[in-house]
Amino acid sequence: TLARVHYIVARNRGARPKVDVKDLEAEIRVAIRTWEDSFADQMSAQHGDEGSALYQRYASAFPASYRDAFTPAQAAADIGEIEAVLSGTAPGDTVAARVYGEEGDPRSTVRLKLFVRGGFMPLSSCLPIFENLGLRVIAEDSYALTPKANDGAGQMAAMHNFLMERADGGTADLKLLKPLLEEAYHAVVAGGCESDGFNRLITLSGLNWRDVTILRCCARFLRQANITFGQSYMDQALAANPDIAKLLVELFYARLDPSAKGDRKKSEQAISAKIEAALSDVKSLDDDRIIRRMQNVIDCTLRTSFFQKDAEGKPKPFIACKLDSRKLDELPPPRPLVEVFVYSPKVEAVHLRFGRVARGGIRWSDRREDFRTEILGLVKAQQVKNAVIVPVGAKGGFYPKQLPQNATREEVLAEAIRAYQLFIGALLDITDNIGANGKVIAPKDVVRYDDDDPYLVVAADKGTATFSDIANAIAIARGFWLGDAFASGGSRGYDHKKMGITAKGAWEAVKRHFREMGRDIQSEPFSCIGVGDMSGDVFGNGMLLSKHTKLIAAFDHRHIFVDPAPDAETSWNERKRMFDLPRSSWADYDAKLISKGGGIFPRTAKEIALSAEMKAMAGLKKDRVSPGDFIKAMLTAECDLLWFGGIGTFVKASAQTQADAGDRTNDALRVNARDLKAKVVGEGANLGVTQLGRVEYARAGGRINTDAVDNSAGVDTSDHEVNIKILMSGPLRRGELKDEERDTLLATMTDDVGRLVLADNYDQTFAISAAQASAVRDLDAAGRFMRDLERGGRLDRAVEFLPDDEALRALAREGLRRRAKIPPP
């Protein structure tokens, strides 16, 4: 009927019909078929036997706005992604992205459908991802999708349809970009890839997201190595030179891909030549320098885990690169023999080793931007500690990048442990092993540019005191030859905090300082100001080593504690209670026991009202000061002992800048060494005072050692444990000794090990005092010794803050310091 009406209308308008009625009827019959009828046909065509069931599920799932914008064929195609996000099997778990194009689109256009389970995704979360991929969003439409579940209830999904273009105006080759952009987006939302400016290289260079991670890893290492450029500046340099960025990735593959064919050396040289030729056309000096530094990192990579797969055959979620530190350009001294840098979206970490047989702990760092600087300072101290134990030192540190905000301690700890496990696993992934037959086993899927290197031990440090069992479990599960000697201090070893060994070793040094002043701090009262809290190993144990300690003030990152006139016995008992209280803070101290004028104050307070007693103790006249200003006054207050048991560098030389201290976190609290009024400085922690600060304090009459001497007992204990376990490993493998028997034997030796370690501390500090007594007449010999070490490449006086020959001549009347001034014998 409609066809006949159409025919009559056309005839009445004077138009001559070009088709007969039957053809017109057929055409209109097709045109008036509903969207739903065509959708049913498409479901059968695209989904086969499942089409009928899916049609029933999705018959009313698409709103009118969707049906106006998309054809039934497009809807049938979208159902695959919708089903995947609803079932959690999408590439991005509950999110799926599909790149597509339409006929007639401008050459730079990119269209993308984003499917989300549960509802709409905030545009503020997805637009930055697209922008970092080098795309500019022009328009977006959203559609609520409500398919029926098997029980008839409705399910909720959403689709965002984005119209975008390349931000640089270049041609969008969808055949190339479609899989790259989809995979990159899924990797970002799944947490496998960070979203930053480096991702522009996916669009600009045609690199996949994992290959871009190689360049991001190089940039993150360079930031830790104190390159002057920020990350965004470095990604801009590569975005401006996308062809060179692609060549850098090709160089990485040529050097380190175990499946690479042909002459590896020739391939490297050919690619390096291309990079050099391309750099001649780079106009920006900064871009040139950034690219060369990245190439240098790749050239100095001895091993990498990039090409390894996990148990499921998927690429590992991190990159570990072992670097030849002494060939890296512009690396701050001192330079380790090798270092391992680990990068992933969850954690960044570094492990520095100054020799093939080297020992040192792993630290949980809170310094995201410069944790390598922190670890480098620590490993310098470790070198000194290990001088009387093993040849050289090592140190590692990791920064967890995804610690939950406003979370409980348990939640934060759980995420930190996951980051630590990833770091430890990454270290072992590129470390050689030793088989039962004594032969070295190279790691799988790793190209090695160095010799066999199976010696790797890790110990506890700040934040990881309870992590040794975790590391040992990983080592044992992997069959690593050291077994539970891999990480000392675990449940089957010597617990440093339980033994209190680090604090006890430092206390030997403190007692010697006072003994040389004619005082016995184990039998007479003395005043103390401290950095730390009673839950800490070094601070907590240290503040229990003499019942005559009168702790008048202390602070940590949370609180300031002030007790101007403490009763020694009462305060000791309360400190002991807090030490035994898990995860205690100064807020747990019984305020009723604090003497008049004291109190406990949060570091977050705007200001602190000062009592008369607090003013007198801190030497302040103001009635109110900020917490930071009060801490500075505490550090320079008069007391017998300044005890560093916490983390941070709080004292520098007056000639040094805050940047010289290498601890940005505490720049606002740091004081000059010449202003210290404490008679003795004891350091169970590391880096409380800069090395030049020690010299300045000692020359002013203060008594202080280098921190490595004070806190060497911990590493000495670890060394005893590791050596004993290695000694017993042979009988264990041969079945001559059972695990339980070895553990029992270790436990019975605890007191003996502690006694031997403390004897070392006693003798070491005595040797320093004896050397100080003859320092003037030995000055020439000390100078010759330093020059001999320099000629052998084993000493850099500038790095170690030791006097040069001219400065030595100026010390002719006083000699070198310990650094502490003692009366002549």
mmCIF file with all atom_site columns, C-alpha atoms in Angstrom, residues 220-283:
data_model
loop_
_atom_site.group_PDB
_atom_site.id
_atom_site.type_symbol
_atom_site.label_atom_id
_atom_site.label_alt_id
_atom_site.label_comp_id
_atom_site.label_asym_id
_atom_site.label_entity_id
_atom_site.label_seq_id
_atom_site.pdbx_PDB_ins_code
_atom_site.Cartn_x
_atom_site.Cartn_y
_atom_site.Cartn_z
_atom_site.occupancy
_atom_site.B_iso_or_equiv
_atom_site.pdbx_formal_charge
_atom_site.auth_seq_id
_atom_site.auth_comp_id
_atom_site.auth_asym_id
_atom_site.auth_atom_id
_atom_site.pdbx_PDB_model_num
ATOM 1  C CA . ARG A 1 220 ? 64.182 7.104   35.361 1.00 0.00 ? 220 ARG A CA 1
ATOM 2  C CA . PHE A 1 221 ? 67.686 5.828   35.968 1.00 0.00 ? 221 PHE A CA 1
ATOM 3  C CA . LEU A 1 222 ? 69.190 9.064   34.659 1.00 0.00 ? 222 LEU A CA 1
ATOM 4  C CA . ARG A 1 223 ? 66.983 11.031  37.040 1.00 0.00 ? 223 ARG A CA 1
ATOM 5  C CA . GLN A 1 224 ? 68.353 8.948   39.910 1.00 0.00 ? 224 GLN A CA 1
ATOM 6  C CA . ALA A 1 225 ? 71.860 9.515   38.535 1.00 0.00 ? 225 ALA A CA 1
ATOM 7  C CA . ASN A 1 226 ? 71.307 13.266  38.960 1.00 0.00 ? 226 ASN A CA 1
ATOM 8  C CA . ILE A 1 227 ? 70.903 14.286  35.322 1.00 0.00 ? 227 ILE A CA 1
ATOM 9  C CA . THR A 1 228 ? 69.914 17.943  35.249 1.00 0.00 ? 228 THR A CA 1
ATOM 10 C CA . PHE A 1 229 ? 66.816 17.385  33.102 1.00 0.00 ? 229 PHE A CA 1
ATOM 11 C CA . GLY A 1 230 ? 63.371 16.443  34.360 1.00 0.00 ? 230 GLY A CA 1
ATOM 12 C CA . GLN A 1 231 ? 61.437 13.484  33.035 1.00 0.00 ? 231 GLN A CA 1
ATOM 13 C CA . SER A 1 232 ? 58.996 15.598  31.008 1.00 0.00 ? 232 SER A CA 1
ATOM 14 C CA . TYR A 1 233 ? 61.921 17.394  29.384 1.00 0.00 ? 233 TYR A CA 1
ATOM 15 C CA . MET A 1 234 ? 63.479 14.066  28.424 1.00 0.00 ? 234 MET A CA 1
ATOM 16 C CA . ASP A 1 235 ? 60.269 12.669  26.939 1.00 0.00 ? 235 ASP A CA 1
ATOM 17 C CA . GLN A 1 236 ? 59.901 15.902  24.938 1.00 0.00 ? 236 GLN A CA 1
ATOM 18 C CA . ALA A 1 237 ? 63.414 15.397  23.570 1.00 0.00 ? 237 ALA A CA 1
ATOM 19 C CA . LEU A 1 238 ? 62.487 11.924  22.309 1.00 0.00 ? 238 LEU A CA 1
ATOM 20 C CA . ALA A 1 239 ? 59.104 13.090  20.990 1.00 0.00 ? 239 ALA A CA 1
ATOM 21 C CA . ALA A 1 240 ? 60.929 15.728  18.967 1.00 0.00 ? 240 ALA A CA 1
ATOM 22 C CA . ASN A 1 241 ? 63.172 12.993  17.539 1.00 0.00 ? 241 ASN A CA 1
ATOM 23 C CA . PRO A 1 242 ? 60.932 9.909   17.223 1.00 0.00 ? 242 PRO A CA 1
ATOM 24 C CA . ASP A 1 243 ? 63.116 8.197   14.634 1.00 0.00 ? 243 ASP A CA 1
ATOM 25 C CA . ILE A 1 244 ? 66.102 8.320   16.986 1.00 0.00 ? 244 ILE A CA 1
ATOM 26 C CA . ALA A 1 245 ? 63.936 7.005   19.810 1.00 0.00 ? 245 ALA A CA 1
ATOM 27 C CA . LYS A 1 246 ? 63.120 4.009   17.644 1.00 0.00 ? 246 LYS A CA 1
ATOM 28 C CA . LEU A 1 247 ? 66.828 3.501   16.908 1.00 0.00 ? 247 LEU A CA 1
ATOM 29 C CA . LEU A 1 248 ? 67.595 3.482   20.646 1.00 0.00 ? 248 LEU A CA 1
ATOM 30 C CA . VAL A 1 249 ? 65.113 0.647   21.114 1.00 0.00 ? 249 VAL A CA 1
ATOM 31 C CA . GLU A 1 250 ? 66.647 -1.200  18.174 1.00 0.00 ? 250 GLU A CA 1
ATOM 32 C CA . LEU A 1 251 ? 70.078 -0.806  19.806 1.00 0.00 ? 251 LEU A CA 1
ATOM 33 C CA . PHE A 1 252 ? 68.708 -2.300  23.041 1.00 0.00 ? 252 PHE A CA 1
ATOM 34 C CA . TYR A 1 253 ? 67.358 -5.297  21.105 1.00 0.00 ? 253 TYR A CA 1
ATOM 35 C CA . ALA A 1 254 ? 70.574 -5.733  19.128 1.00 0.00 ? 254 ALA A CA 1
ATOM 36 C CA . ARG A 1 255 ? 72.663 -5.818  22.313 1.00 0.00 ? 255 ARG A CA 1
ATOM 37 C CA . LEU A 1 256 ? 70.428 -7.777  24.670 1.00 0.00 ? 256 LEU A CA 1
ATOM 38 C CA . ASP A 1 257 ? 67.764 -9.804  22.838 1.00 0.00 ? 257 ASP A CA 1
ATOM 39 C CA . PRO A 1 258 ? 68.769 -13.470 23.309 1.00 0.00 ? 258 PRO A CA 1
ATOM 40 C CA . SER A 1 259 ? 66.856 -14.435 20.148 1.00 0.00 ? 259 SER A CA 1
ATOM 41 C CA . ALA A 1 260 ? 68.696 -11.933 17.930 1.00 0.00 ? 260 ALA A CA 1
ATOM 42 C CA . LYS A 1 261 ? 70.267 -13.510 14.849 1.00 0.00 ? 261 LYS A CA 1
ATOM 43 C CA . GLY A 1 262 ? 73.506 -12.690 13.072 1.00 0.00 ? 262 GLY A CA 1
ATOM 44 C CA . ASP A 1 263 ? 76.556 -10.816 14.268 1.00 0.00 ? 263 ASP A CA 1
ATOM 45 C CA . ARG A 1 264 ? 75.435 -8.942  17.380 1.00 0.00 ? 264 ARG A CA 1
ATOM 46 C CA . LYS A 1 265 ? 78.461 -6.645  17.409 1.00 0.00 ? 265 LYS A CA 1
ATOM 47 C CA . LYS A 1 266 ? 78.016 -5.592  13.795 1.00 0.00 ? 266 LYS A CA 1
ATOM 48 C CA . SER A 1 267 ? 74.337 -4.879  14.381 1.00 0.00 ? 267 SER A CA 1
ATOM 49 C CA . GLU A 1 268 ? 75.191 -2.687  17.361 1.00 0.00 ? 268 GLU A CA 1
ATOM 50 C CA . GLN A 1 269 ? 77.779 -0.764  15.401 1.00 0.00 ? 269 GLN A CA 1
ATOM 51 C CA . ALA A 1 270 ? 75.439 -0.257  12.445 1.00 0.00 ? 270 ALA A CA 1
ATOM 52 C CA . ILE A 1 271 ? 72.632 1.092   14.645 1.00 0.00 ? 271 ILE A CA 1
ATOM 53 C CA . SER A 1 272 ? 75.040 3.282   16.624 1.00 0.00 ? 272 SER A CA 1
ATOM 54 C CA . ALA A 1 273 ? 76.275 4.743   13.354 1.00 0.00 ? 273 ALA A CA 1
ATOM 55 C CA . LYS A 1 274 ? 72.691 5.561   12.348 1.00 0.00 ? 274 LYS A CA 1
ATOM 56 C CA . ILE A 1 275 ? 72.102 7.251   15.706 1.00 0.00 ? 275 ILE A CA 1
ATOM 57 C CA . GLU A 1 276 ? 75.287 9.293   15.313 1.00 0.00 ? 276 GLU A CA 1
ATOM 58 C CA . ALA A 1 277 ? 74.283 10.369  11.818 1.00 0.00 ? 277 ALA A CA 1
ATOM 59 C CA . ALA A 1 278 ? 70.783 11.302  12.989 1.00 0.00 ? 278 ALA A CA 1
ATOM 60 C CA . LEU A 1 279 ? 72.169 13.309  15.908 1.00 0.00 ? 279 LEU A CA 1
ATOM 61 C CA . SER A 1 280 ? 74.007 15.561  13.460 1.00 0.00 ? 280 SER A CA 1
ATOM 62 C CA . ASP A 1 281 ? 70.581 16.878  12.427 1.00 0.00 ? 281 ASP A CA 1
ATOM 63 C CA . VAL A 1 282 ? 69.385 17.493  15.988 1.00 0.00 ? 282 VAL A CA 1
ATOM 64 C CA . LYS A 1 283 ? 69.470 21.238  16.564 1.00 0.00 ? 283 LYS A CA 1
#
